[in-house]
Coordinates of C-alpha atoms and ligand atoms in Angstrom, one line a residue:
X17 CA 36.5 -41.3 -48.8
X18 CA 40.0 -40.1 -48.3
X19 CA 38.9 -36.6 -47.6
X20 CA 36.4 -37.8 -45.1
X21 CA 39.1 -39.9 -43.3
X22 CA 41.5 -37.0 -43.2
X23 CA 38.9 -34.8 -41.9
X24 CA 38.2 -37.4 -39.3
X25 CA 41.7 -37.5 -38.0
X26 CA 41.9 -33.7 -38.0
X27 CA 38.7 -33.7 -35.9
X28 CA 40.2 -35.9 -33.3
X29 CA 43.3 -33.6 -33.1
X30 CA 41.1 -30.6 -32.7
X31 CA 39.0 -32.2 -30.1
X32 CA 42.0 -33.1 -28.0
X33 CA 43.2 -29.5 -28.2
X34 CA 39.7 -28.3 -27.2
X35 CA 39.7 -30.8 -24.4
X36 CA 43.0 -29.4 -23.0
X37 CA 41.7 -25.9 -23.4
X38 CA 38.6 -26.8 -21.6
X39 CA 40.5 -28.4 -18.7
X40 CA 42.7 -25.4 -18.4
X41 CA 39.7 -23.1 -18.4
X42 CA 38.0 -25.2 -15.8
X43 CA 41.0 -25.3 -13.5
X44 CA 41.7 -21.6 -13.7
X45 CA 38.0 -20.8 -13.2
X46 CA 38.1 -23.0 -10.1
X47 CA 41.1 -21.2 -8.8
X48 CA 39.5 -17.8 -9.5
X49 CA 36.3 -18.8 -7.8
X50 CA 38.0 -20.3 -4.8
X51 CA 40.0 -17.1 -4.4
X52 CA 36.9 -15.0 -4.7
X53 CA 35.1 -17.3 -2.2
X54 CA 37.9 -17.0 0.3
X55 CA 38.2 -13.3 -0.3
X56 CA 34.5 -12.6 0.0
X57 CA 34.2 -15.0 2.9
X58 CA 36.8 -12.9 4.8
X59 CA 35.2 -9.6 3.9
X60 CA 31.6 -10.3 4.1
X61 CA 29.9 -7.8 6.3
X62 CA 30.3 -9.5 9.6
X63 CA 30.0 -7.6 12.8
X64 CA 33.7 -6.9 12.8
X65 CA 33.7 -5.5 9.3
X66 CA 30.8 -3.2 10.2
X67 CA 32.5 -2.0 13.3
X68 CA 35.8 -1.6 11.4
X69 CA 34.1 0.9 9.2
X70 CA 35.4 -0.7 6.0
X71 CA 32.4 -2.4 4.6
X72 CA 33.2 -3.6 1.1
X73 CA 30.5 -3.3 -1.6
X74 CA 28.2 -6.2 -1.0
X75 CA 24.8 -7.3 -2.2
X76 CA 23.1 -5.0 0.3
X77 CA 24.4 -2.3 2.6
X78 CA 23.9 -3.0 6.3
X79 CA 20.5 -2.7 7.8
X80 CA 20.1 0.8 8.9
X81 CA 17.0 1.0 11.0
X82 CA 14.0 -0.7 12.4
X83 CA 10.5 0.2 13.6
X84 CA 8.9 -1.8 16.3
X85 CA 5.1 -2.5 16.2
X86 CA 3.1 -4.5 18.7
X87 CA 2.8 -7.4 16.3
X88 CA 5.8 -7.0 13.9
X89 CA 9.1 -5.3 13.3
X90 CA 9.9 -3.6 10.1
X91 CA 13.6 -3.6 9.1
X92 CA 14.6 -1.1 6.5
X93 CA 17.5 -2.1 4.3
X94 CA 19.2 0.0 1.7
X95 CA 20.2 -1.4 -1.7
X96 CA 22.2 -0.1 -4.6
X97 CA 20.2 0.1 -7.7
X98 CA 22.8 -2.1 -9.4
X99 CA 22.3 -5.0 -7.0
X100 CA 19.5 -7.6 -7.0
X101 CA 16.5 -7.1 -4.8
X102 CA 16.4 -9.4 -1.8
X103 CA 13.5 -11.8 -1.6
X104 CA 11.9 -13.5 1.3
X105 CA 13.7 -16.8 0.5
X106 CA 17.1 -15.2 1.1
X107 CA 16.7 -13.8 4.5
X108 CA 16.2 -14.7 8.1
X109 CA 15.1 -12.6 11.0
X110 CA 17.5 -13.3 13.8
X111 CA 16.6 -12.6 17.5
X112 CA 19.3 -12.6 20.1
X113 CA 19.1 -12.4 23.8
X114 CA 20.6 -9.1 25.1
X115 CA 22.4 -10.7 27.9
X116 CA 23.3 -14.1 26.5
X117 CA 24.4 -13.9 22.9
X118 CA 24.4 -17.7 22.6
X119 CA 20.7 -17.6 22.8
X120 CA 19.8 -16.9 19.2
X121 CA 16.9 -18.0 17.1
X122 CA 15.9 -17.3 13.6
X123 CA 12.8 -17.3 11.5
X124 CA 11.7 -16.5 8.0
X125 CA 10.3 -13.0 7.5
X126 CA 6.6 -12.6 6.8
X127 CA 7.4 -10.6 3.6
X128 CA 10.0 -8.4 2.0
X129 CA 8.5 -5.2 0.5
X130 CA 9.9 -2.6 -1.8
X131 CA 9.6 0.8 -0.3
X132 CA 10.8 4.0 -2.0
X133 CA 13.6 3.7 -4.5
X134 CA 16.7 2.4 -2.8
X135 CA 15.1 0.8 0.1
X136 CA 13.4 -2.5 1.0
X137 CA 11.4 -3.3 4.1
X138 CA 11.7 -6.7 5.8
X139 CA 8.7 -7.7 7.9
X140 CA 9.8 -9.8 10.9
X141 CA 7.8 -10.8 14.0
X142 CA 7.7 -8.6 17.1
X143 CA 10.9 -8.4 19.0
X144 CA 10.5 -10.4 22.3
X145 CA 11.5 -8.7 25.5
X146 CA 15.2 -8.6 26.2
X147 CA 16.0 -9.4 22.6
X148 CA 17.5 -7.6 19.7
X149 CA 16.8 -8.2 16.1
X150 CA 19.0 -8.4 13.0
X151 CA 19.0 -10.0 9.6
X152 CA 21.0 -12.8 8.1
X153 CA 21.3 -14.0 4.6
X154 CA 20.3 -17.6 4.4
X155 CA 23.5 -19.0 3.1
X156 CA 25.7 -17.2 5.6
X157 CA 26.1 -18.3 9.1
X158 CA 24.2 -16.6 11.9
X159 CA 27.3 -14.8 13.1
X160 CA 27.5 -12.8 10.0
X161 CA 24.4 -10.8 10.1
X162 CA 23.3 -7.3 9.3
X163 CA 23.0 -5.4 12.5
X164 CA 20.1 -3.0 13.0
X165 CA 21.2 0.5 13.8
X166 CA 18.5 2.6 15.3
X167 CA 15.2 1.0 16.4
X168 CA 12.2 3.3 16.7
X169 CA 8.7 3.0 18.2
X170 CA 5.9 3.2 15.6
X171 CA 3.9 5.8 17.6
X172 CA 6.5 8.5 17.7
X173 CA 8.0 8.8 14.3
X174 CA 8.0 10.7 11.0
X175 CA 7.0 7.6 8.9
X176 CA 6.5 8.8 5.4
X177 CA 7.1 12.0 3.2
X178 CA 6.4 13.1 -0.3
X179 CA 7.2 16.2 -2.3
X180 CA 3.9 17.6 -3.6
X181 CA 3.3 19.3 -7.0
X182 CA 3.9 22.8 -5.5
X183 CA 7.4 21.6 -4.3
X184 CA 6.4 21.5 -0.6
X185 CA 7.2 18.5 1.5
X186 CA 4.3 16.7 3.1
X187 CA 5.5 14.7 6.1
X188 CA 3.3 12.0 7.8
X189 CA 4.0 12.1 11.5
X190 CA 3.0 10.0 14.6
X191 CA 3.3 11.5 18.0
X192 CA 2.1 15.1 17.5
X193 CA -1.2 14.2 19.0
X194 CA -3.1 16.9 17.1
X195 CA -6.9 17.0 17.3
X196 CA -8.8 15.4 14.5
X197 CA -10.1 17.9 11.9
X198 CA -8.4 20.9 13.5
X199 CA -5.6 23.1 12.1
X200 CA -2.7 23.4 14.5
X201 CA -0.4 26.3 15.2
X202 CA 2.5 26.1 12.8
X203 CA 4.8 28.2 14.8
X204 CA 5.3 25.3 17.2
X205 CA 7.0 23.2 14.6
X206 CA 9.9 23.2 12.2
X207 CA 10.9 20.7 9.5
X208 CA 14.5 19.4 9.6
X209 CA 16.3 17.8 6.6
X210 CA 19.5 16.0 6.6
X211 CA 21.5 13.1 5.3
X212 CA 22.2 12.0 8.8
X213 CA 19.8 13.5 11.3
X214 CA 22.1 12.6 14.2
X215 CA 24.5 15.2 13.0
X216 CA 23.1 18.6 14.1
X217 CA 25.8 20.5 12.2
X218 CA 24.6 19.3 8.8
X219 CA 20.9 19.9 9.2
X220 CA 18.7 22.2 7.1
X221 CA 15.7 23.8 8.7
X222 CA 12.6 24.9 7.0
X223 CA 9.3 26.6 7.8
X224 CA 6.1 24.7 8.4
X225 CA 3.2 25.8 6.2
X226 CA 0.4 23.8 7.7
X227 CA 0.0 21.1 10.4
X228 CA -3.1 19.1 11.1
X229 CA -3.9 15.6 12.2
X230 CA -0.8 13.6 11.2
X231 CA 0.3 15.8 8.4
X232 CA 2.9 18.5 8.4
X233 CA 3.6 20.4 5.2
X234 CA 6.7 22.5 4.9
X235 CA 8.8 24.4 2.4
X236 CA 11.4 22.1 0.8
X237 CA 14.9 23.7 1.0
X238 CA 16.3 24.3 -2.5
X239 CA 19.3 22.1 -1.9
X240 CA 17.0 19.2 -1.2
X241 CA 14.7 20.0 -4.2
X242 CA 17.6 20.5 -6.6
X243 CA 19.9 17.8 -5.1
X244 CA 20.4 15.0 -7.6
X245 CA 20.2 12.6 -4.7
X246 CA 16.5 13.2 -4.0
X247 CA 15.1 11.6 -7.1
X248 CA 17.6 8.7 -7.3
X249 CA 18.6 7.4 -3.9
X250 CA 16.3 9.5 -1.7
X251 CA 19.1 9.6 0.8
X252 CA 17.9 12.8 2.5
X253 CA 15.6 12.4 5.4
X254 CA 13.0 14.8 6.8
X255 CA 11.9 15.1 10.3
X256 CA 9.8 17.5 12.4
X257 CA 11.1 19.4 15.4
X258 CA 8.6 20.4 18.1
X259 CA 10.0 23.6 19.4
X260 CA 11.0 23.2 23.0
X261 CA 10.8 19.5 23.0
X262 CA 13.1 18.2 20.3
X263 CA 13.1 16.3 17.0
X264 CA 11.0 13.3 16.3
X265 CA 12.8 10.2 15.0
X266 CA 12.3 9.7 11.2
X267 CA 12.4 6.9 8.6
X268 CA 11.0 9.2 6.0
X269 CA 12.8 10.1 2.7
X270 CA 10.8 12.7 0.9
X271 CA 10.1 11.1 -2.5
X272 CA 9.1 13.2 -5.5
X273 CA 5.9 11.7 -6.8
X274 CA 5.1 14.7 -8.9
X275 CA 7.9 14.6 -11.4
X276 CA 6.5 17.6 -13.2
X277 CA 7.4 21.2 -12.9
X278 CA 4.2 23.1 -12.4
X279 CA 1.4 23.0 -10.0
X280 CA -1.9 21.6 -11.4
X281 CA -4.7 23.8 -12.3
X282 CA -8.4 23.1 -11.7
X283 CA -10.1 21.3 -14.6
X284 CA -6.9 20.3 -16.4
X285 CA -7.4 17.0 -18.2
X286 CA -5.2 14.2 -17.1
X287 CA -4.4 10.6 -18.1
X288 CA -7.3 9.0 -16.2
X289 CA -10.8 10.4 -15.6
X290 CA -11.7 8.3 -12.6
X291 CA -9.4 6.5 -10.2
X292 CA -9.9 4.7 -6.9
X293 CA -7.8 4.7 -3.7
X294 CA -8.5 2.1 -1.0
X295 CA -6.9 0.9 2.2
X296 CA -7.2 -2.7 2.9
X297 CA -5.8 -5.9 4.4
X298 CA -6.1 -9.4 3.1
X299 CA -8.4 -8.5 0.2
X300 CA -7.0 -10.9 -2.4
X301 CA -10.2 -12.9 -2.6
X302 CA -12.4 -9.9 -3.3
X303 CA -10.1 -7.8 -5.4
X304 CA -11.0 -9.3 -8.8
X305 CA -14.7 -8.6 -8.5
X306 CA -14.1 -5.2 -7.1
X307 CA -11.7 -4.1 -9.8
X308 CA -13.4 -5.7 -12.7
X309 CA -16.8 -4.3 -11.8
X310 CA -15.4 -0.8 -11.4
X311 CA -13.6 -1.1 -14.8
X312 CA -17.0 -1.8 -16.2
X313 CA -18.4 1.5 -14.9
X314 CA -15.5 3.5 -16.0
X315 CA -12.7 3.4 -13.4
X316 CA -9.3 3.1 -15.0
X317 CA -6.7 3.3 -12.2
X318 CA -6.5 1.7 -8.8
X319 CA -4.2 2.5 -5.8
X320 CA -4.3 -0.1 -3.1
X321 CA -2.8 0.8 0.2
X322 CA -1.9 -2.6 1.7
X323 CA -2.0 -2.7 5.5
X324 CA 0.2 -5.8 6.2
X325 CA -1.6 -8.4 4.1
X326 CA -0.5 -12.0 4.5
X327 CA -2.6 -13.4 1.8
X328 CA -2.1 -13.6 -2.0
X329 CA -2.7 -10.0 -2.7
X330 CA 0.7 -9.5 -4.5
X331 CA -0.1 -12.2 -7.0
X332 CA -3.7 -11.1 -7.4
X333 CA -2.5 -7.6 -8.2
X334 CA -0.1 -9.1 -10.7
X335 CA -2.9 -11.1 -12.3
X336 CA -5.0 -8.1 -12.7
X337 CA -2.1 -6.1 -14.2
X338 CA -1.5 -8.9 -16.6
X339 CA -5.2 -8.7 -17.7
X340 CA -4.7 -5.0 -18.4
X341 CA -6.0 -3.3 -15.3
X342 CA -3.8 -0.5 -14.0
X343 CA -3.6 -1.5 -10.3
X344 CA -0.7 -0.6 -8.0
X345 CA -0.1 -1.8 -4.5
X346 CA 1.5 0.4 -1.9
X347 CA 2.8 -1.0 1.4
X348 CA 1.3 0.9 4.2
X349 CA 2.0 -0.7 7.6
X350 CA 1.3 2.3 9.8
X351 CA -1.3 1.8 12.5
X352 CA -4.5 3.9 12.7
X353 CA -3.5 6.0 9.8
X354 CA -6.4 5.8 7.4
X355 CA -6.7 9.5 7.0
X356 CA -3.0 9.9 6.4
X357 CA -3.0 7.1 3.9
X358 CA -5.9 8.7 2.0
X359 CA -4.0 12.0 1.9
X360 CA -0.9 10.2 0.7
X361 CA -2.9 8.5 -2.0
X362 CA -4.5 11.8 -3.0
X363 CA -1.1 13.3 -3.7
X364 CA 0.0 10.1 -5.5
X365 CA -3.1 10.2 -7.7
X366 CA -3.0 14.0 -8.4
X367 CA -0.8 13.9 -11.4
X368 CA -2.8 11.3 -13.4
X369 CA -6.4 11.4 -12.1
X370 CA -9.2 13.9 -12.7
X371 CA -11.3 12.4 -10.0
X372 CA -10.4 10.0 -7.1
X373 CA -12.9 7.9 -5.2
X374 CA -12.1 6.8 -1.7
X375 CA -14.0 3.5 -1.1
X376 CA -13.4 0.2 0.7
X377 CA -13.1 -3.2 -1.0
X378 CA -16.5 -4.2 0.2
X379 CA -18.2 -1.2 -1.4
X380 CA -19.6 -0.9 -4.9
X381 CA -21.1 2.1 -6.7
X382 CA -24.6 1.3 -8.0
X383 CA -25.9 3.5 -10.7
X384 CA -29.5 2.5 -11.5
X385 CA -29.5 4.5 -14.8
X386 CA -26.8 2.4 -16.2
X387 CA -24.5 5.4 -16.8
X388 CA -20.8 5.2 -16.0
X389 CA -19.3 6.7 -12.9
X390 CA -17.6 9.2 -15.1
X391 CA -20.9 10.3 -16.6
X392 CA -22.5 10.7 -13.2
X393 CA -19.5 12.8 -12.0
X394 CA -19.7 15.0 -15.1
X395 CA -23.4 15.5 -14.6
X396 CA -22.8 16.7 -11.0
X397 CA -19.8 18.9 -11.7
X398 CA -20.5 20.7 -14.9
X399 CA -20.5 24.2 -13.6
X400 CA -23.9 25.8 -13.5
X401 CA -23.8 29.6 -13.9
X402 CA -23.6 30.7 -10.3
X403 CA -22.5 27.8 -8.1
X404 CA -19.0 27.6 -6.8
X405 CA -16.7 25.0 -8.2
X406 CA -17.2 21.4 -7.2
X407 CA -14.2 19.7 -5.6
X408 CA -16.0 16.7 -4.0
X409 CA -19.0 14.5 -4.7
X410 CA -20.6 12.6 -1.8
X411 CA -22.4 9.4 -2.2
X412 CA -24.4 7.7 0.6
X413 CA -24.1 4.0 1.4
X414 CA -26.6 1.3 2.0
X415 CA -25.4 -1.4 4.4
X416 CA -26.2 -5.0 3.3
X417 CA -26.7 -7.9 5.7
X418 CA -26.0 -11.6 5.3
X419 CA -29.2 -11.9 3.3
X420 CA -30.0 -15.4 4.6
X421 CA -26.7 -16.8 3.3
X422 CA -24.6 -19.2 5.4
X423 CA -21.6 -19.8 3.1
X424 CA -19.3 -17.4 1.3
X425 CA -21.0 -16.7 -2.1
X426 CA -19.2 -18.2 -5.1
X427 CA -20.5 -15.6 -7.5
X428 CA -19.2 -12.7 -5.6
X429 CA -20.9 -10.2 -3.3
X430 CA -23.0 -8.2 -5.7
X431 CA -24.9 -11.1 -7.1
X432 CA -25.5 -12.6 -3.7
X433 CA -26.3 -10.2 -0.9
X434 CA -29.7 -8.7 -1.6
X435 CA -31.1 -7.6 1.8
X436 CA -30.1 -4.4 3.5
X437 CA -30.9 -1.8 6.2
X438 CA -33.4 0.8 5.1
X439 CA -31.5 3.9 6.3
X440 CA -28.4 5.0 4.4
X441 CA -25.2 5.4 6.4
X442 CA -22.7 8.2 6.1
X443 CA -21.2 8.8 2.7
X444 CA -18.0 8.3 0.7
X445 CA -16.3 10.9 -1.4
X446 CA -15.0 11.3 -4.9
X447 CA -12.6 14.3 -5.0
X448 CA -10.7 16.3 -7.5
X449 CA -7.2 16.0 -5.9
X450 CA -6.0 19.5 -6.7
X451 CA -8.9 21.1 -4.8
X452 CA -8.0 19.6 -1.5
X453 CA -7.1 22.0 1.3
X454 CA -3.4 22.5 2.0
X455 CA -3.8 20.8 5.3
X456 CA -5.1 17.7 3.6
X457 CA -7.5 17.3 6.6
X458 CA -9.9 14.5 6.0
X459 CA -12.3 12.9 8.4
X460 CA -14.1 9.6 7.8
X461 CA -13.8 9.6 4.0
X462 CA -14.3 13.3 3.2
X463 CA -11.7 16.0 2.7
X464 CA -11.6 19.6 3.6
X465 CA -11.4 21.7 0.4
X466 CA -9.6 24.8 -0.6
X467 CA -11.5 28.1 -0.3
X468 CA -13.7 28.6 -3.3
X469 CA -14.5 24.9 -3.7
X470 CA -17.5 23.0 -2.4
X471 CA -19.0 19.6 -2.4
X472 CA -22.2 18.3 -3.8
X473 CA -24.4 15.4 -2.6
X474 CA -25.5 12.8 -5.2
X475 CA -29.1 11.9 -5.0
X476 CA -29.8 8.4 -3.8
X477 CA -31.6 7.3 -7.0
X478 CA -28.8 8.6 -9.2
X479 CA -26.0 6.7 -7.4
X480 CA -25.6 4.9 -4.2
X481 CA -22.8 2.7 -2.7
X482 CA -23.8 -0.9 -1.9
X483 CA -21.7 -1.6 1.2
X484 CA -21.5 -5.4 1.9
X485 CA -20.8 -4.7 5.5
X486 CA -22.3 -7.7 7.3
X487 CA -21.4 -10.7 5.2
X488 CA -21.7 -14.4 6.1
X489 CA -20.3 -15.1 9.6
X490 CA -17.1 -16.8 8.4
X491 CA -16.1 -13.6 6.6
X492 CA -17.5 -11.2 9.1
X493 CA -15.7 -12.8 12.0
X494 CA -12.4 -12.0 10.5
X495 CA -13.2 -8.3 10.7
X496 CA -14.5 -8.9 14.2
X497 CA -11.3 -10.7 15.4
X498 CA -9.1 -7.9 14.2
X499 CA -10.8 -5.4 16.5
X500 CA -10.5 -7.8 19.4
X501 CA -12.3 -6.7 22.5
X502 CA -13.4 -3.3 21.6
X503 CA -15.4 -4.0 18.5
X504 CA -16.2 -1.0 16.3
X505 CA -17.8 -1.2 12.9
X506 CA -15.3 1.0 11.2
X507 CA -11.6 0.9 12.0
X508 CA -11.2 4.6 12.1
X509 CA -13.9 5.2 14.7
X510 CA -13.7 5.7 18.4
X511 CA -13.6 2.6 20.5
X512 CA -16.3 3.5 22.9
X513 CA -18.6 0.8 24.0
X514 CA -21.8 2.7 23.7
X515 CA -21.0 3.9 20.2
X516 CA -23.6 3.5 17.4
X517 CA -20.7 2.1 15.4
X518 CA -20.8 -1.1 17.4
X519 CA -22.7 -3.8 15.6
X520 CA -26.0 -3.8 17.3
X521 CA -26.6 -6.9 19.4
X522 CA -23.1 -8.2 19.2
X523 CA -21.1 -8.7 22.4
X524 CA -17.3 -8.6 22.5
X525 CA -16.6 -12.2 21.6
X526 CA -16.5 -13.6 18.1
X527 CA -19.2 -16.1 18.5
X528 CA -21.8 -16.5 15.8
X529 CA -25.3 -15.3 16.9
X530 CA -27.8 -18.0 16.0
X531 CA -29.8 -15.6 13.8
X532 CA -26.8 -13.9 12.1
X533 CA -27.9 -14.9 8.6
X534 CA -31.2 -13.1 9.0
X535 CA -29.9 -9.9 10.6
X536 CA -29.6 -6.4 9.1
X537 CA -32.4 -7.3 6.7
X538 CA -35.1 -4.6 6.3
X539 CA -35.4 -4.1 2.6
X540 CA -35.0 -6.5 -0.3
X541 CA -32.8 -4.8 -2.9
X542 CA -31.9 -6.7 -6.1
X543 CA -30.9 -3.6 -8.0
X544 CA -27.2 -4.1 -8.4
X545 CA -27.6 -7.9 -8.5
X546 CA -29.9 -7.7 -11.6
X547 CA -27.7 -5.1 -13.2
X548 CA -24.6 -7.2 -12.7
X549 CA -26.3 -10.4 -14.0
X550 CA -27.4 -8.5 -17.1
X551 CA -24.1 -6.9 -17.9
X552 CA -21.2 -9.0 -16.4
X553 CA -22.0 -12.5 -17.5
X554 CA -19.6 -14.2 -19.9
X555 CA -21.8 -15.4 -22.8
X556 CA -19.7 -18.5 -23.4
X557 CA -19.3 -19.8 -19.8
X558 CA -22.5 -18.3 -18.4
X559 CA -20.5 -17.2 -15.4
X560 CA -19.8 -13.8 -14.1
X561 CA -16.6 -12.4 -15.5
X562 CA -14.8 -12.4 -12.2
X563 CA -15.8 -16.0 -11.3
X564 CA -13.3 -18.8 -11.8
X565 CA -9.7 -18.7 -13.1
X566 CA -10.2 -17.2 -16.6
X567 CA -8.7 -13.8 -17.1
X568 CA -10.7 -11.4 -19.2
X569 CA -9.3 -8.3 -20.7
X570 CA -10.6 -4.9 -19.7
X571 CA -11.7 -4.4 -23.3
X572 CA -14.0 -7.4 -23.2
X573 CA -15.7 -6.3 -20.1
X574 CA -16.3 -2.8 -21.5
X575 CA -17.4 -4.2 -24.8
X576 CA -19.9 -6.5 -23.1
X577 CA -21.3 -3.5 -21.3
X578 CA -21.7 -1.6 -24.6
X579 CA -19.7 1.3 -23.4
X580 CA -17.4 1.5 -26.3
Ligands
NAG23 C1 20.9 -8.8 32.1 O1 22.0 -8.5 32.8 C2 21.9 -7.4 33.7 C3 23.2 -7.2 34.4 O2 24.2 -7.9 33.8 C4 20.8 -7.7 34.7 O3 20.6 -6.6 35.6 C5 19.5 -8.0 34.0 O4 18.5 -8.4 34.9 C6 19.7 -9.1 33.0 N1 18.5 -9.3 32.2 C7 17.9 -10.4 31.9 C8 16.7 -10.4 31.2 O5 18.4 -11.5 32.3
NAG24 C1 9.8 23.2 -8.2 O1 11.2 23.0 -8.2 C2 11.7 22.9 -9.5 C3 13.2 22.6 -9.3 O2 13.8 23.5 -8.5 C4 11.4 24.1 -10.3 O3 12.0 23.9 -11.6 C5 9.9 24.3 -10.4 O4 9.6 25.4 -11.1 C6 9.3 24.3 -9.0 N1 7.9 24.3 -9.1 C7 7.1 25.1 -8.4 C8 5.6 24.9 -8.6 O5 7.5 25.9 -7.7
NAG25 C1 -0.5 3.0 -15.0 O1 -0.7 4.3 -14.6 C2 0.5 5.0 -14.4 C3 0.2 6.4 -14.0 O2 -0.5 6.4 -12.8 C4 1.3 5.1 -15.7 O3 2.5 5.7 -15.5 C5 1.6 3.7 -16.1 O4 2.2 3.7 -17.4 C6 0.2 2.9 -16.3 N1 0.5 1.5 -16.6 C7 0.0 0.9 -17.6 C8 0.4 -0.5 -17.8 O5 -0.8 1.4 -18.3
NAG26 C1 -3.7 -2.1 10.0 O1 -4.0 -3.3 10.7 C2 -3.7 -3.3 12.1 C3 -4.0 -4.6 12.6 O2 -3.1 -5.6 12.0 C4 -4.5 -2.2 12.8 O3 -4.1 -2.1 14.1 C5 -4.2 -0.9 12.1 O4 -5.0 0.1 12.6 C6 -4.5 -1.0 10.6 N1 -4.1 0.2 9.9 C7 -4.9 1.1 9.4 C8 -4.4 2.2 8.7 O5 -6.1 1.0 9.6
NAG27 C1 -8.0 25.4 4.3 O1 -9.1 25.4 5.2 C2 -9.0 26.4 6.2 C3 -10.1 26.2 7.2 O2 -9.9 25.1 7.9 C4 -9.0 27.8 5.5 O3 -8.9 28.8 6.5 C5 -8.0 27.9 4.5 O4 -8.1 29.1 3.8 C6 -8.0 26.7 3.5 N1 -6.9 26.7 2.6 C7 -7.0 27.1 1.4 C8 -5.7 27.0 0.6 O5 -8.0 27.4 0.9

């Protein structure tokens, strides 16, 4: 009893002491924070600070450049690896009138993307005439914003660059206007490297090895290759000089995707047997079916080049990753650059993939024998005694029509669209990335190969691609709208009115033809539908594995298909 009382008294004393300590701590913290607040407030990177040249280390360095597109502006910001990434909720795009700085308005960005290491890209709307664009951090006042340094036009620009496995730099360039599929004269160009391309004294020049389409390959100067800064902050930029007409603007930091010291040899086994590259926009709704189906036939790695999506693709990719699918998304905002994007993806996939298929998200391999894609590839590429080495496999496509449907099918495309055109269209390629020609020339889904390599056509009854090209009107019209007045069936094709690529019988306005649902229907084809219903139905729910919310692990799908 006594003890307890004593202890009680002692407790009170201690508590008072603690209380005073606590108050003291609180007061001093308050003072420190106020001081910091005032200090930082004074030195936050306002216009004055930027002009004064004494920018203190803040969350992000000032915006350094922007690229103007017809429908958006990309603003590139640098960040230190130690600082947090900025998200959409922290930023405003600020537009100010050039003549009247009191006329300012701000809006939320469409998205904030992570580009190469050390850089983020903020997507703002297009800059109106007589306006400039800058960025503001939400909690700051509009006066204190990041100013944009240089602003470039998207159609005359070195927009991306990577260091390939042979240590050459591959630069992706708009504005050279080279003829499709043709090799250009390399002596007309020169690559230029520098930490600040505006300082001619500190530029390194290097020889061009090949130039074709939008791709210039050059020797990488040793300083750049060995420089510690390449890998980490990618601070060095590369540009292309057209002899006699000057250097193109550049936002391209050559990034080293290879991270291995030797070039790859033909036939070397890699981490993944079969991978897929695709370029797409707003594919969140269809990604699940597309990825899960391909996982079932043996694809194990997906590279998604995202052309300015404004749907839920980021979270859909996350969901798939969480379910065990190795999917990565790469922001690719560049206009009319499908060929360049494919070349970029081929280099990206080279280290880890034996074979890379280039298909769209509305295309699905159909293998009637029930073999995996990998088995089909092996069958066609196992060297027979005489034939030259195979670097590419071509598969033709069947174009499916709306098949009588009026509403978007709940079970996905494969189980729903069953009527198609009889004649196959074009083909899509699966390539061995190390056999691609140095030029990386590719035209409508097939690549030029190195000398000594050749392609093989897959027979139609061994494998075909089901292309769900003309879907129900609500879905099809989205494709239609994007091509506006000059409708073409494939985005990479020429926009001439008489072209066979135009959807037959459609005008130039997105109005549903009364018989749309019945069109493009010449042959009933239940092949892939039956195969999918046999092999991709969840026994418990009786639904297709990609239907509904439930996430299913890759292993389950493969097990259900009896491939293990
Ligand atoms: C901006 O001011 C300049 C001269 O001060 C004038 O020539 C120009 O027309 C003005 N532009 C606009 C859009 O008001
Ligand atoms: C590429 O450069 C690195 C670093 O300089 C070097 O170690 C490597 O051997 C080079 N690889 C090739 C294929 O030249
Ligand atoms: C996905 O593939 C890349 C190689 O392309 C590999 O580095 C990475 O570890 C893989 N991720 C998972 C989760 O397996
Ligand atoms: C991306 O979409 C835009 C329309 O938003 C289009 O103009 C552009 O050509 C597309 N890019 C590619 C690579 O197809
Ligand atoms: C690339 O293709 C061209 C023909 O367009 C050919 O002359 C050249 O030898 C090929 N490159 C290689 C490395 O085989």
